[in-house]
Amino acid sequence: MDAFTRLDAKSAPLPLANIDTDQIIPKQFLKIIDRKGLAKGLFFDLRFDEDGKERPDFVLNQPAYKGAGVLIAGDNFGCGSSREHAPWALMDFGIRSVISTSFADIFYNNCFQNGLLPVVLKAEEVAQLMDEARGGNHVVSVDLETQTVTSPSGKVFHFQIDPQRKQKMLKGLDAIGETLIKVDSIDTYEMKRALAQPWLEGA
Amino acid sequence: MHRMPGKTLYDKIWDAHVVDTQDGEAILYIDLHLIHEVTTPQAFAGLRANGRPVRRPDRTLAVADHNVPTEGQGLGVDAVADEEARLQLQTLGKNVAEYGIEFFPMGDIRNGIVHVVGPEQGRTQPGMTIVCGDSHTSTHGAFGALAHGIGTSEVEHVLATQTLRQKKAKNFRVRIEGQPAPGVGAKDFALAVIGEIGTAGGTGSVIEFAGSAIRDLSMEGRMTLCNLTIEGGAKAGLVAPDQKTFDYIMGRPAAPKGGAWEMALSHWKTFFTDEDAVFDREIVLDAAKIAPTVTWGTSPEDVVAVTGNVPSPDSFETPDKRASAARALEYMGLTAGQPITEAKVDVVFIGSCTNSRIEDLRAAAQIAQTAFLNGRLVAPHVRAMVVPGSGLVRAQAEDEGLDAIFKASGFEWREPGCSMCLAMNPDKLSDGQRCASTSNRNFEGRQGRGGRTHLMSPAMAAAAAIAGHIADVRDFL
Ligand code: SF4
């Protein structure tokens, strides 16, 4: 997993509530075999019209927001199916952090598996960031170490995050590596199980 | 004297699988890992990038189901016209070969929908932990196994460690007591439960189904019920194993044999909820009060008895719910207050991991046969398709002559797979088409862009095919 410490990047405002994972990445893009390459499907129906042309009014299509690294979104971002393709598509597009008032559970978890930082702020703070992002200067700073977001005009907002998740994200630790620290316990468990439930061995 | 309170079935399975704890999470041992083509390629790529082996290939089983076309499977992956889908299937084939995982490829008679194949092979057993990168893994809870869906990073985690990092969920019991009316079964129970608790009603919980009506259900019925637990928001569904469970498993390819069978039986019999166990929540339903049930909207909680009318958005409590009901009616092309049986169907889909087992096909075939003997066929404007859950289900149905009944009545008899449950293969609804479906999700666009899905039981779907509109199965018995 990519480590996340601090990010200074353009922010794009997407003031819609309940953006589900189908909208983030529709099912026709689930046929890939890679984590990469999903950028083309990100927000597909929002970004493109029926003829496949870019919708000029969609924020990520506007020149000012090209290369945005932070998305500022409405309530309940990432609801719906469990597809991990949603955080992958965001990452592939270059988004490393999403700021909202709330996230759906599974999406929130999936972000942490992938080094995408979901930041929960208060409604008025998100509104402030949304406002400033619409202005001429869109660059925000997201600092995981100090748990702060600094707006383009220099306002500083604090966010909460689970301390263990924070540590793993800062170091880019992957869950598998962590679990494998306990490999002796797994070995022991398997030995005991092989004795108690021999019919499950060597199927 | 103090004694410990009793344990629930969920508590017992959980306790038996905690390997260790770390950072406030349990490391839970996984007994069976089922995999398919859509949610695994990135997991194998991750293993490869880190030089990690698959810890227990022998506890892993692979099938090809989500993408496969429902005809021409004898050709193997060459039958797949869509290039990306074909590559995904080929990638699964390569990965399982490289890591030594058992695989039932397209065309193998044992292949089929992952949640049909596991139980059919005797891989699914009581007291196990089972995971798969698909949310309807809850199906396997019918055997008293703790089973749930996981994301792709977790698939990789299980491949590498044979464990999953988890926090414990709450205990929720749903009791269904009494005798259901004729024509009412597991699908109606499931829809009634979701209608009762809502799609988020089970959030953070594992639901144990109990009561006399559950005991009376066949294993197929219990699988249908547990399959739909996820649509109630629950992490998993469970039914305590009993003689029916053991009888179902006995003699299947992966069932314990000889002396091991007796050993397994005594192990399995320890998995039940103690009399004095405490649940965080409990509800009781009367089976006799449950009618044949269908959905009218775009969420599985939008249910109505087949004798009922499409509800009015005004009848909902909150502004949010009123707004989504109005949107659902618009999308579904229905009018508030109209009898649900007025809804004319274009397509009937009998299949999916919810309802594609032999008993489901028998129930649908019986309706078709009775109608046939009364001189009625599938309505001329309806495309009706039957997609068996696996090659073995298909073969058994053919042995029993069910395919002949279906074909004579005007149903298409297809090859196994997920098919129109999620429409990743060529079986799709087109814009505005209405479908009576035995699957599990009626979301907007689930069965094809603009498609309108009504969930119901296999017998009800067969009745709809013949009537040409949503119909009460009791008129066809
Ligand atoms: S039939 Fe539908 S719900 Fe079941 S495994 Fe396939 S896609 Fe998932």
mmCIF file of C-alpha atoms in Angstrom, chain A residues 26-149:
data_model
loop_
_atom_site.group_PDB
_atom_site.id
_atom_site.type_symbol
_atom_site.label_atom_id
_atom_site.label_comp_id
_atom_site.label_asym_id
_atom_site.label_seq_id
_atom_site.Cartn_x
_atom_site.Cartn_y
_atom_site.Cartn_z
ATOM 1 C CA PRO A 26 -20.086 1.311 -13.231
ATOM 2 C CA LYS A 27 -20.184 -2.481 -13.680
ATOM 3 C CA GLN A 28 -18.882 -2.535 -17.242
ATOM 4 C CA PHE A 29 -15.490 -1.616 -15.770
ATOM 5 C CA LEU A 30 -15.388 -4.544 -13.357
ATOM 6 C CA LYS A 31 -14.039 -6.842 -16.052
ATOM 7 C CA ILE A 32 -10.465 -5.702 -15.715
ATOM 8 C CA ILE A 33 -7.705 -7.781 -14.187
ATOM 9 C CA ASP A 34 -5.608 -4.906 -12.892
ATOM 10 C CA ARG A 35 -5.960 -2.266 -10.214
ATOM 11 C CA LYS A 36 -4.708 0.265 -12.732
ATOM 12 C CA GLY A 37 -6.485 1.624 -15.764
ATOM 13 C CA LEU A 38 -9.769 2.364 -14.051
ATOM 14 C CA ALA A 39 -9.393 6.136 -14.386
ATOM 15 C CA LYS A 40 -11.255 5.971 -17.686
ATOM 16 C CA GLY A 41 -14.376 4.662 -15.936
ATOM 17 C CA LEU A 42 -14.330 7.006 -12.935
ATOM 18 C CA PHE A 43 -17.677 8.820 -12.590
ATOM 19 C CA PHE A 44 -18.388 7.537 -16.096
ATOM 20 C CA ASP A 45 -22.026 8.636 -16.438
ATOM 21 C CA LEU A 46 -21.321 11.965 -14.754
ATOM 22 C CA ARG A 47 -18.244 12.653 -16.870
ATOM 23 C CA PHE A 48 -19.502 11.550 -20.262
ATOM 24 C CA ASP A 49 -22.778 11.885 -22.157
ATOM 25 C CA GLU A 50 -24.522 9.091 -24.122
ATOM 26 C CA ASP A 51 -22.245 9.701 -27.108
ATOM 27 C CA GLY A 52 -19.137 9.379 -24.970
ATOM 28 C CA LYS A 53 -18.354 13.103 -25.111
ATOM 29 C CA GLU A 54 -17.099 14.866 -21.999
ATOM 30 C CA ARG A 55 -19.757 16.860 -20.197
ATOM 31 C CA PRO A 56 -18.142 20.306 -19.950
ATOM 32 C CA ASP A 57 -20.031 21.184 -16.773
ATOM 33 C CA PHE A 58 -18.650 18.241 -14.777
ATOM 34 C CA VAL A 59 -16.003 19.496 -12.409
ATOM 35 C CA LEU A 60 -13.250 17.026 -13.260
ATOM 36 C CA ASN A 61 -13.610 17.903 -16.948
ATOM 37 C CA GLN A 62 -12.818 21.549 -16.344
ATOM 38 C CA PRO A 63 -9.270 22.698 -17.112
ATOM 39 C CA ALA A 64 -8.930 24.435 -13.751
ATOM 40 C CA TYR A 65 -9.319 21.109 -11.955
ATOM 41 C CA LYS A 66 -7.078 18.961 -14.161
ATOM 42 C CA GLY A 67 -4.768 16.977 -11.925
ATOM 43 C CA ALA A 68 -6.876 17.429 -8.794
ATOM 44 C CA GLY A 69 -5.702 15.210 -5.926
ATOM 45 C CA VAL A 70 -8.439 15.925 -3.431
ATOM 46 C CA LEU A 71 -12.167 15.504 -3.907
ATOM 47 C CA ILE A 72 -14.629 17.386 -1.722
ATOM 48 C CA ALA A 73 -17.953 15.547 -1.797
ATOM 49 C CA GLY A 74 -21.429 15.524 -0.248
ATOM 50 C CA ASP A 75 -22.773 13.302 2.491
ATOM 51 C CA ASN A 76 -22.639 9.465 2.485
ATOM 52 C CA PHE A 77 -19.973 9.116 -0.191
ATOM 53 C CA GLY A 78 -19.322 5.561 -1.480
ATOM 54 C CA CYS A 79 -22.562 3.788 -0.584
ATOM 55 C CA GLY A 80 -23.749 0.658 -2.463
ATOM 56 C CA SER A 81 -21.816 -2.431 -3.554
ATOM 57 C CA SER A 82 -18.557 -3.523 -1.961
ATOM 58 C CA ARG A 83 -16.481 -3.217 -5.116
ATOM 59 C CA GLU A 84 -12.951 -2.173 -4.305
ATOM 60 C CA HIS A 85 -12.778 -0.862 -7.856
ATOM 61 C CA ALA A 86 -14.188 2.400 -6.457
ATOM 62 C CA PRO A 87 -11.096 3.439 -4.479
ATOM 63 C CA TRP A 88 -8.902 2.001 -7.227
ATOM 64 C CA ALA A 89 -10.576 4.181 -9.842
ATOM 65 C CA LEU A 90 -10.173 7.290 -7.688
ATOM 66 C CA MET A 91 -6.505 6.521 -7.054
ATOM 67 C CA ASP A 92 -5.872 5.761 -10.721
ATOM 68 C CA PHE A 93 -7.363 9.127 -11.613
ATOM 69 C CA GLY A 94 -4.946 10.774 -9.203
ATOM 70 C CA ILE A 95 -7.285 11.388 -6.263
ATOM 71 C CA ARG A 96 -5.499 10.552 -3.005
ATOM 72 C CA SER A 97 -7.960 11.982 -0.514
ATOM 73 C CA VAL A 98 -11.722 12.472 -0.354
ATOM 74 C CA ILE A 99 -13.227 14.932 2.103
ATOM 75 C CA SER A 100 -16.871 14.607 3.131
ATOM 76 C CA THR A 101 -19.214 14.800 6.100
ATOM 77 C CA SER A 102 -19.677 11.015 6.049
ATOM 78 C CA PHE A 103 -18.736 7.848 4.160
ATOM 79 C CA ALA A 104 -20.388 4.463 3.706
ATOM 80 C CA ASP A 105 -18.720 1.777 5.856
ATOM 81 C CA ILE A 106 -17.342 -0.632 3.283
ATOM 82 C CA PHE A 107 -16.006 2.125 1.059
ATOM 83 C CA TYR A 108 -14.343 3.751 4.057
ATOM 84 C CA ASN A 109 -12.646 0.437 4.923
ATOM 85 C CA ASN A 110 -11.612 -0.165 1.341
ATOM 86 C CA CYS A 111 -9.909 3.247 1.230
ATOM 87 C CA PHE A 112 -7.601 2.261 4.056
ATOM 88 C CA GLN A 113 -6.648 -0.933 2.233
ATOM 89 C CA ASN A 114 -5.399 1.219 -0.617
ATOM 90 C CA GLY A 115 -3.762 4.357 0.729
ATOM 91 C CA LEU A 116 -6.643 6.638 -0.182
ATOM 92 C CA LEU A 117 -7.341 8.930 2.772
ATOM 93 C CA PRO A 118 -11.007 9.569 3.572
ATOM 94 C CA VAL A 119 -11.364 12.678 5.742
ATOM 95 C CA VAL A 120 -14.510 13.393 7.725
ATOM 96 C CA LEU A 121 -15.098 17.054 8.596
ATOM 97 C CA LYS A 122 -18.043 18.991 9.979
ATOM 98 C CA ALA A 123 -20.731 20.192 7.576
ATOM 99 C CA GLU A 124 -19.677 23.860 7.839
ATOM 100 C CA GLU A 125 -16.022 22.971 7.296
ATOM 101 C CA VAL A 126 -16.832 20.916 4.200
ATOM 102 C CA ALA A 127 -19.004 23.804 2.973
ATOM 103 C CA GLN A 128 -16.108 26.228 3.503
ATOM 104 C CA LEU A 129 -13.697 24.000 1.580
ATOM 105 C CA MET A 130 -16.293 23.508 -1.145
ATOM 106 C CA ASP A 131 -16.643 27.291 -1.462
ATOM 107 C CA GLU A 132 -12.948 28.000 -1.585
ATOM 108 C CA ALA A 133 -12.401 25.183 -4.095
ATOM 109 C CA ARG A 134 -14.768 26.994 -6.455
ATOM 110 C CA GLY A 135 -12.499 30.069 -6.342
ATOM 111 C CA GLY A 136 -9.276 30.769 -8.185
ATOM 112 C CA ASN A 137 -6.900 28.952 -5.862
ATOM 113 C CA HIS A 138 -7.854 25.330 -5.292
ATOM 114 C CA VAL A 139 -4.823 24.018 -3.456
ATOM 115 C CA VAL A 140 -5.490 22.397 -0.095
ATOM 116 C CA SER A 141 -3.082 20.647 2.187
ATOM 117 C CA VAL A 142 -4.084 17.372 3.849
ATOM 118 C CA ASP A 143 -1.709 16.401 6.647
ATOM 119 C CA LEU A 144 -2.246 13.002 8.219
ATOM 120 C CA GLU A 145 0.486 13.401 10.852
ATOM 121 C CA THR A 146 -1.181 16.464 12.396
ATOM 122 C CA GLN A 147 -4.701 15.390 11.310
ATOM 123 C CA THR A 148 -5.399 18.705 9.655
ATOM 124 C CA VAL A 149 -6.719 20.081 6.413
#
